Amino acid sequence: MRFFSNNFQKRIFGILFLTFTTTLYAFSQSASVKGIVKDSETGETLPFCNVFINNTTISTVTDMDGAYILEGLEPGAIELSFSFMGYEAQTKPITLNPGGTLTVNLSMKALETELSDVEIKAKRDKTWERDLRKFENLFLGNDAVAGQSQIENPWVIDFPEAEEKGSFKAEALLPIEIMNNYLGYKITFDLKEFFDNPTSYRIAGAARFEEMTPESENQRTAWEQNRADTYRKSPQNMFRALLTGEHQKEGFYLYGDKAGGSPSMNMRSDIFANELGRSVVEYKPDNLVTKADKPGEYLINMKGRIEIHYQKGYTQVNTYKDAPYPVSWLEVNGGKVRVKENGSVLNPQDLVFSGDMDRKRISTLLPLDYDAEKAIQLQSLERTAQNLQEKVFIHTDKPVYYAGDEVYFKAFINYGNPYLKEELSKVLYVELINAKRDYIIEKKFKIFDGGVSGNFHLPDSLSEEKYFLRAYTNWNRNYGPNYLFMQPLEVLDLYSRVSPGTASEVQNPNFSVKPNQDQYGKREKVTLTLSAKDQSQMGIQAILAVSIIDQTQIPMVPYPVNITDQLKLEKIPETVNLDRFSYQIEKGLTKKGKVTDEKGKGEEGEITVFVNDFEGMIDLESDKNGEFAIEDMEFYGPMKLAIQAMDKKGKPIENVELVEDLKAPVVLPLNPIFPQTTKADEAIRPLQLIEPISANEEAEDGTKEKKSSQAIYGDPDYIVTGDKLMGTGNTVDLVNSLAGNVPGMRVIIAGTSGQQQIRIRGGGSSASGSFEPVVMVNGAVRPSVGSITAADNLRTIDPRDIDRVEVVSRIVSTLGEQGKNGVIAVYLKEGGNGSDPLGTKGMSMFTIEGYQPPQSFYQVDYEQEEESMAKDIRQTLYWNPILVTDESGNASITFFTNDNAGPMTVEIRGLSINGAPISGTFTINQK
């Protein structure tokens, strides 16, 4: 007989289980939290402070001004943690509202005593080392997972004498750093409390997870497998499965003590088959699961001592000879476990585990934003041509455009299996092609979460009307030309008009649009309520692209491509092998090149690539054919490369070229349909010309004027010629040269970063928070993204290459949001390339294009505008590519009418949470 003592290792389930989950749902209304972190005594801001959602991988650091922001969070209760070297770590419980932004400022208190690593290590002795080994077993666990986990900085841990006999305590002066080589996570743990005695334990603190970088594809696969296996046998998965009645399918078999059975529940044989029915019975209460008093929460009835057999596992520590799998016991104070729908426990202090589940500690913790369902699905999914399909649909803000317009679009992508989308393409190609198959515009956009919200500019020099918009991924090309999105797109000159056609509303019976009133006047605020329902009229969550178009300028015409037809996937035969595919999945941008000798033969050698005027450097090698590749790049806008190549003997290789990839063949529709047009006597918007005068003719302020060139921003307020820029004596820094020639232009230092920023008028900030003007070079916008400022963009241009600089200090509405603070337009001399004047002798110079920078659509708000437009003739009154309906299927939008105040078209395209296409065309303000 085996004797189970009443004092066998009972343990409170005290490892930190947070009461929320922070998985990002693409179709839920997200929330944000922001704030500033300061020193509590000095009031100085703290840059590089870690800010994270407790027990997740969601984190950021404060900038040079101590500011932080975390976006895309699931609404609800969370714990926000702050950790900074030399300061007391803090955790704040907060609640986020859907669509809201919560401000949480924090003053951190400096540690009273901050010892160096050397001082800490000097105090460690053999007693401390013995306590450390005990701590590692209790803190990390004593299973196979813990065996592959290591505390990287054990010297920060101390072991004060416990007040209670038989108790063990630990504390940490600094965050504990743990490398979990079994699951592939680095965990930074701010230990608040550690206590252990023979009957209970408690571990409290804040954990920040970071995914480790795998050294090989095999290691990445192993980590994914280990994470999925760890989740499968976790208490969270057991509780989740109990809610749906699938716990036995997941491998969890629950037993309870039989009433009136064995005289002592601790006196049992080591053969489970002998005990089943005698001392233990299958646990089947009448009401295992009931709804709790709060939405999304449930109560699992767990009365008495529950014995848990995980029959899909294996263990060398066998409780029963005939049960070679993990066995655990659970007792719950109060008899009820309160859980969320995903199985996360809300009352962990009431749970007492023993056996196998008690041996699992910090090393088996998975971050709360770990998507277990997706990970498990990925384990069993086959990578077939059927499952790896991806198909693109583009919805533009208007069906027709004019030369000089900005095209805003949303790309929706349908996947053969949504769980595989993270393994598929991250680069979307968007092209404008004319009827002669010439490429007019070629852009690349980064795919994020299965879609793209982007825009590009139509040159005002476009002279044709009939164009085609094409979009695809490189992987698309393996499935044939029909998998590439192709839509006729009419681009009119300013004297053309779209003829009113016979198009009518295309109302979806499961979608409705309700305005807050029947009629609207000029510049009046409009509020629309959108509602999406399923066939049973229950609300559905969806992500939508919504545009509002002025019908007096753009009559209602149908879009030529239907979202449902375009996103429909084909049945791919199982005989189609992926080995036949020639085009690879692109996870980032790649640029290929080749080095050759004087005879044009490829040469093997070492290559150094200097990026953006030597801000960065990449070392590469060319193969025996002289070929090399810069892979997995992620950057926006233009990037300059200076490439130096050396052969194996260290001699320079002069001939370096970048190789252009072969474009996808252009297959135009056989019978494309374009709207009918007529000619008008007046332009649809005022023509704005810059009048030319002779080179010797100057304006009153001394700046030379240029005329007869048409610009989208109209007449400039100031023109500075290249010779005046050179006259300042500063031949390197265009920013300072220009500031000395433009009245009212100021160059300031931003915060503590030391970066220069430009102000040319006192306007409000843009949606991105920038007060800077937009920079254009020869009519093309130079993007200001991330930390790049307008001054940075100007500094990359050699003043000696400049013909003139035109400066606009007013709002340029035709440039949308980016034109809110004016324009600095640089025009280069013929043959000038705007390259940096730094010496690059012996190097080959190139400029390559990255992703097209995303720009916000400029939403006019007459309640906030400081400067009103003289005449409001906007054609697109509202555009939102990422409108998300709530759980009831509802969403609300607001915008302002223009000066026409006529009928307006509401165009809606989108996907439901289940991937079903949604579309509808409605008219409001019908006169």
PDB file of N, CA and C in Angstrom, residues 874-918:
ATOM      1  N   ARG A 874     -13.974  70.062 -51.822  1.00  0.00           N
ATOM      2  CA  ARG A 874     -13.501  68.686 -51.648  1.00  0.00           C
ATOM      3  C   ARG A 874     -14.431  67.699 -52.346  1.00  0.00           C
ATOM      4  N   GLN A 875     -13.828  66.722 -53.017  1.00  0.00           N
ATOM      5  CA  GLN A 875     -14.617  65.674 -53.665  1.00  0.00           C
ATOM      6  C   GLN A 875     -14.843  64.502 -52.714  1.00  0.00           C
ATOM      7  N   THR A 876     -13.792  64.076 -52.025  1.00  0.00           N
ATOM      8  CA  THR A 876     -13.933  63.067 -50.979  1.00  0.00           C
ATOM      9  C   THR A 876     -14.088  63.798 -49.654  1.00  0.00           C
ATOM     10  N   LEU A 877     -15.252  63.655 -49.047  1.00  0.00           N
ATOM     11  CA  LEU A 877     -15.549  64.378 -47.815  1.00  0.00           C
ATOM     12  C   LEU A 877     -15.103  63.605 -46.575  1.00  0.00           C
ATOM     13  N   TYR A 878     -15.009  62.300 -46.723  1.00  0.00           N
ATOM     14  CA  TYR A 878     -14.613  61.464 -45.581  1.00  0.00           C
ATOM     15  C   TYR A 878     -13.969  60.197 -46.118  1.00  0.00           C
ATOM     16  N   TRP A 879     -12.908  59.776 -45.452  1.00  0.00           N
ATOM     17  CA  TRP A 879     -12.266  58.511 -45.806  1.00  0.00           C
ATOM     18  C   TRP A 879     -11.691  57.887 -44.549  1.00  0.00           C
ATOM     19  N   ASN A 880     -12.074  56.645 -44.290  1.00  0.00           N
ATOM     20  CA  ASN A 880     -11.541  55.896 -43.154  1.00  0.00           C
ATOM     21  C   ASN A 880     -11.354  54.457 -43.591  1.00  0.00           C
ATOM     22  N   PRO A 881     -10.095  54.001 -43.725  1.00  0.00           N
ATOM     23  CA  PRO A 881      -9.853  52.633 -44.197  1.00  0.00           C
ATOM     24  C   PRO A 881      -9.876  51.589 -43.092  1.00  0.00           C
ATOM     25  N   ILE A 882     -10.020  51.991 -41.834  1.00  0.00           N
ATOM     26  CA  ILE A 882      -9.926  51.031 -40.722  1.00  0.00           C
ATOM     27  C   ILE A 882     -11.052  51.264 -39.719  1.00  0.00           C
ATOM     28  N   LEU A 883     -12.264  51.456 -40.203  1.00  0.00           N
ATOM     29  CA  LEU A 883     -13.400  51.622 -39.305  1.00  0.00           C
ATOM     30  C   LEU A 883     -13.834  50.243 -38.804  1.00  0.00           C
ATOM     31  N   VAL A 884     -13.937  50.107 -37.488  1.00  0.00           N
ATOM     32  CA  VAL A 884     -14.259  48.822 -36.877  1.00  0.00           C
ATOM     33  C   VAL A 884     -15.606  48.913 -36.185  1.00  0.00           C
ATOM     34  N   THR A 885     -16.496  47.974 -36.473  1.00  0.00           N
ATOM     35  CA  THR A 885     -17.780  47.937 -35.783  1.00  0.00           C
ATOM     36  C   THR A 885     -17.611  47.249 -34.431  1.00  0.00           C
ATOM     37  N   ASP A 886     -18.491  47.603 -33.488  1.00  0.00           N
ATOM     38  CA  ASP A 886     -18.402  47.006 -32.167  1.00  0.00           C
ATOM     39  C   ASP A 886     -19.093  45.638 -32.149  1.00  0.00           C
ATOM     40  N   GLU A 887     -19.223  45.056 -30.957  1.00  0.00           N
ATOM     41  CA  GLU A 887     -19.796  43.719 -30.853  1.00  0.00           C
ATOM     42  C   GLU A 887     -21.248  43.674 -31.303  1.00  0.00           C
ATOM     43  N   SER A 888     -21.923  44.834 -31.287  1.00  0.00           N
ATOM     44  CA  SER A 888     -23.309  44.901 -31.758  1.00  0.00           C
ATOM     45  C   SER A 888     -23.392  45.173 -33.250  1.00  0.00           C
ATOM     46  N   GLY A 889     -22.239  45.287 -33.911  1.00  0.00           N
ATOM     47  CA  GLY A 889     -22.198  45.538 -35.349  1.00  0.00           C
ATOM     48  C   GLY A 889     -22.340  47.002 -35.716  1.00  0.00           C
ATOM     49  N   ASN A 890     -22.211  47.921 -34.742  1.00  0.00           N
ATOM     50  CA  ASN A 890     -22.442  49.338 -35.001  1.00  0.00           C
ATOM     51  C   ASN A 890     -21.150  50.139 -34.992  1.00  0.00           C
ATOM     52  N   ALA A 891     -21.160  51.230 -35.761  1.00  0.00           N
ATOM     53  CA  ALA A 891     -20.062  52.197 -35.763  1.00  0.00           C
ATOM     54  C   ALA A 891     -20.644  53.555 -36.132  1.00  0.00           C
ATOM     55  N   SER A 892     -19.997  54.605 -35.651  1.00  0.00           N
ATOM     56  CA  SER A 892     -20.479  55.961 -35.917  1.00  0.00           C
ATOM     57  C   SER A 892     -19.354  56.789 -36.509  1.00  0.00           C
ATOM     58  N   ILE A 893     -19.674  57.620 -37.517  1.00  0.00           N
ATOM     59  CA  ILE A 893     -18.680  58.498 -38.120  1.00  0.00           C
ATOM     60  C   ILE A 893     -19.246  59.915 -38.192  1.00  0.00           C
ATOM     61  N   THR A 894     -18.358  60.905 -38.206  1.00  0.00           N
ATOM     62  CA  THR A 894     -18.755  62.304 -38.372  1.00  0.00           C
ATOM     63  C   THR A 894     -17.847  62.963 -39.397  1.00  0.00           C
ATOM     64  N   PHE A 895     -18.396  63.910 -40.155  1.00  0.00           N
ATOM     65  CA  PHE A 895     -17.628  64.684 -41.121  1.00  0.00           C
ATOM     66  C   PHE A 895     -18.404  65.953 -41.427  1.00  0.00           C
ATOM     67  N   PHE A 896     -17.798  66.822 -42.253  1.00  0.00           N
ATOM     68  CA  PHE A 896     -18.430  68.086 -42.609  1.00  0.00           C
ATOM     69  C   PHE A 896     -18.660  68.145 -44.117  1.00  0.00           C
ATOM     70  N   THR A 897     -19.801  68.691 -44.504  1.00  0.00           N
ATOM     71  CA  THR A 897     -20.103  68.872 -45.915  1.00  0.00           C
ATOM     72  C   THR A 897     -19.208  69.972 -46.489  1.00  0.00           C
ATOM     73  N   ASN A 898     -19.147  70.033 -47.834  1.00  0.00           N
ATOM     74  CA  ASN A 898     -18.397  71.098 -48.492  1.00  0.00           C
ATOM     75  C   ASN A 898     -19.361  72.224 -48.870  1.00  0.00           C
ATOM     76  N   ASP A 899     -18.910  73.141 -49.745  1.00  0.00           N
ATOM     77  CA  ASP A 899     -19.748  74.277 -50.118  1.00  0.00           C
ATOM     78  C   ASP A 899     -20.836  73.908 -51.122  1.00  0.00           C
ATOM     79  N   ASN A 900     -20.757  72.707 -51.713  1.00  0.00           N
ATOM     80  CA  ASN A 900     -21.822  72.295 -52.632  1.00  0.00           C
ATOM     81  C   ASN A 900     -23.059  71.824 -51.875  1.00  0.00           C
ATOM     82  N   ALA A 901     -22.839  71.153 -50.739  1.00  0.00           N
ATOM     83  CA  ALA A 901     -23.935  70.692 -49.872  1.00  0.00           C
ATOM     84  C   ALA A 901     -25.000  69.924 -50.658  1.00  0.00           C
ATOM     85  N   GLY A 902     -24.553  69.121 -51.615  1.00  0.00           N
ATOM     86  CA  GLY A 902     -25.483  68.353 -52.436  1.00  0.00           C
ATOM     87  C   GLY A 902     -25.567  66.917 -51.984  1.00  0.00           C
ATOM     88  N   PRO A 903     -26.134  66.058 -52.832  1.00  0.00           N
ATOM     89  CA  PRO A 903     -26.211  64.630 -52.499  1.00  0.00           C
ATOM     90  C   PRO A 903     -24.810  64.045 -52.321  1.00  0.00           C
ATOM     91  N   MET A 904     -24.713  63.045 -51.480  1.00  0.00           N
ATOM     92  CA  MET A 904     -23.423  62.422 -51.184  1.00  0.00           C
ATOM     93  C   MET A 904     -23.547  60.908 -51.291  1.00  0.00           C
ATOM     94  N   THR A 905     -22.526  60.282 -51.853  1.00  0.00           N
ATOM     95  CA  THR A 905     -22.475  58.826 -51.967  1.00  0.00           C
ATOM     96  C   THR A 905     -21.701  58.257 -50.787  1.00  0.00           C
ATOM     97  N   VAL A 906     -22.246  57.246 -50.170  1.00  0.00           N
ATOM     98  CA  VAL A 906     -21.559  56.516 -49.099  1.00  0.00           C
ATOM     99  C   VAL A 906     -21.141  55.159 -49.658  1.00  0.00           C
ATOM    100  N   GLU A 907     -19.847  54.951 -49.786  1.00  0.00           N
ATOM    101  CA  GLU A 907     -19.307  53.693 -50.313  1.00  0.00           C
ATOM    102  C   GLU A 907     -18.671  52.919 -49.168  1.00  0.00           C
ATOM    103  N   ILE A 908     -19.067  51.653 -49.028  1.00  0.00           N
ATOM    104  CA  ILE A 908     -18.583  50.816 -47.934  1.00  0.00           C
ATOM    105  C   ILE A 908     -18.105  49.482 -48.488  1.00  0.00           C
ATOM    106  N   ARG A 909     -16.888  49.115 -48.119  1.00  0.00           N
ATOM    107  CA  ARG A 909     -16.359  47.786 -48.437  1.00  0.00           C
ATOM    108  C   ARG A 909     -15.662  47.275 -47.186  1.00  0.00           C
ATOM    109  N   GLY A 910     -15.685  45.967 -46.993  1.00  0.00           N
ATOM    110  CA  GLY A 910     -15.015  45.443 -45.810  1.00  0.00           C
ATOM    111  C   GLY A 910     -15.135  43.948 -45.688  1.00  0.00           C
ATOM    112  N   LEU A 911     -14.624  43.437 -44.555  1.00  0.00           N
ATOM    113  CA  LEU A 911     -14.680  42.011 -44.252  1.00  0.00           C
ATOM    114  C   LEU A 911     -15.206  41.840 -42.834  1.00  0.00           C
ATOM    115  N   SER A 912     -16.062  40.836 -42.647  1.00  0.00           N
ATOM    116  CA  SER A 912     -16.542  40.517 -41.311  1.00  0.00           C
ATOM    117  C   SER A 912     -15.448  39.774 -40.555  1.00  0.00           C
ATOM    118  N   ILE A 913     -15.701  39.541 -39.267  1.00  0.00           N
ATOM    119  CA  ILE A 913     -14.711  38.848 -38.445  1.00  0.00           C
ATOM    120  C   ILE A 913     -14.459  37.434 -38.959  1.00  0.00           C
ATOM    121  N   ASN A 914     -15.413  36.881 -39.700  1.00  0.00           N
ATOM    122  CA  ASN A 914     -15.254  35.540 -40.283  1.00  0.00           C
ATOM    123  C   ASN A 914     -14.727  35.579 -41.710  1.00  0.00           C
ATOM    124  N   GLY A 915     -14.365  36.766 -42.202  1.00  0.00           N
ATOM    125  CA  GLY A 915     -13.801  36.887 -43.535  1.00  0.00           C
ATOM    126  C   GLY A 915     -14.814  37.032 -44.642  1.00  0.00           C
ATOM    127  N   ALA A 916     -16.087  37.239 -44.313  1.00  0.00           N
ATOM    128  CA  ALA A 916     -17.113  37.390 -45.349  1.00  0.00           C
ATOM    129  C   ALA A 916     -17.093  38.816 -45.895  1.00  0.00           C
ATOM    130  N   PRO A 917     -17.089  38.997 -47.234  1.00  0.00           N
ATOM    131  CA  PRO A 917     -17.075  40.347 -47.807  1.00  0.00           C
ATOM    132  C   PRO A 917     -18.341  41.126 -47.474  1.00  0.00           C
ATOM    133  N   ILE A 918     -18.172  42.429 -47.295  1.00  0.00           N
ATOM    134  CA  ILE A 918     -19.287  43.346 -47.038  1.00  0.00           C
ATOM    135  C   ILE A 918     -19.169  44.493 -48.030  1.00  0.00           C
TER     136      ILE A 918
END
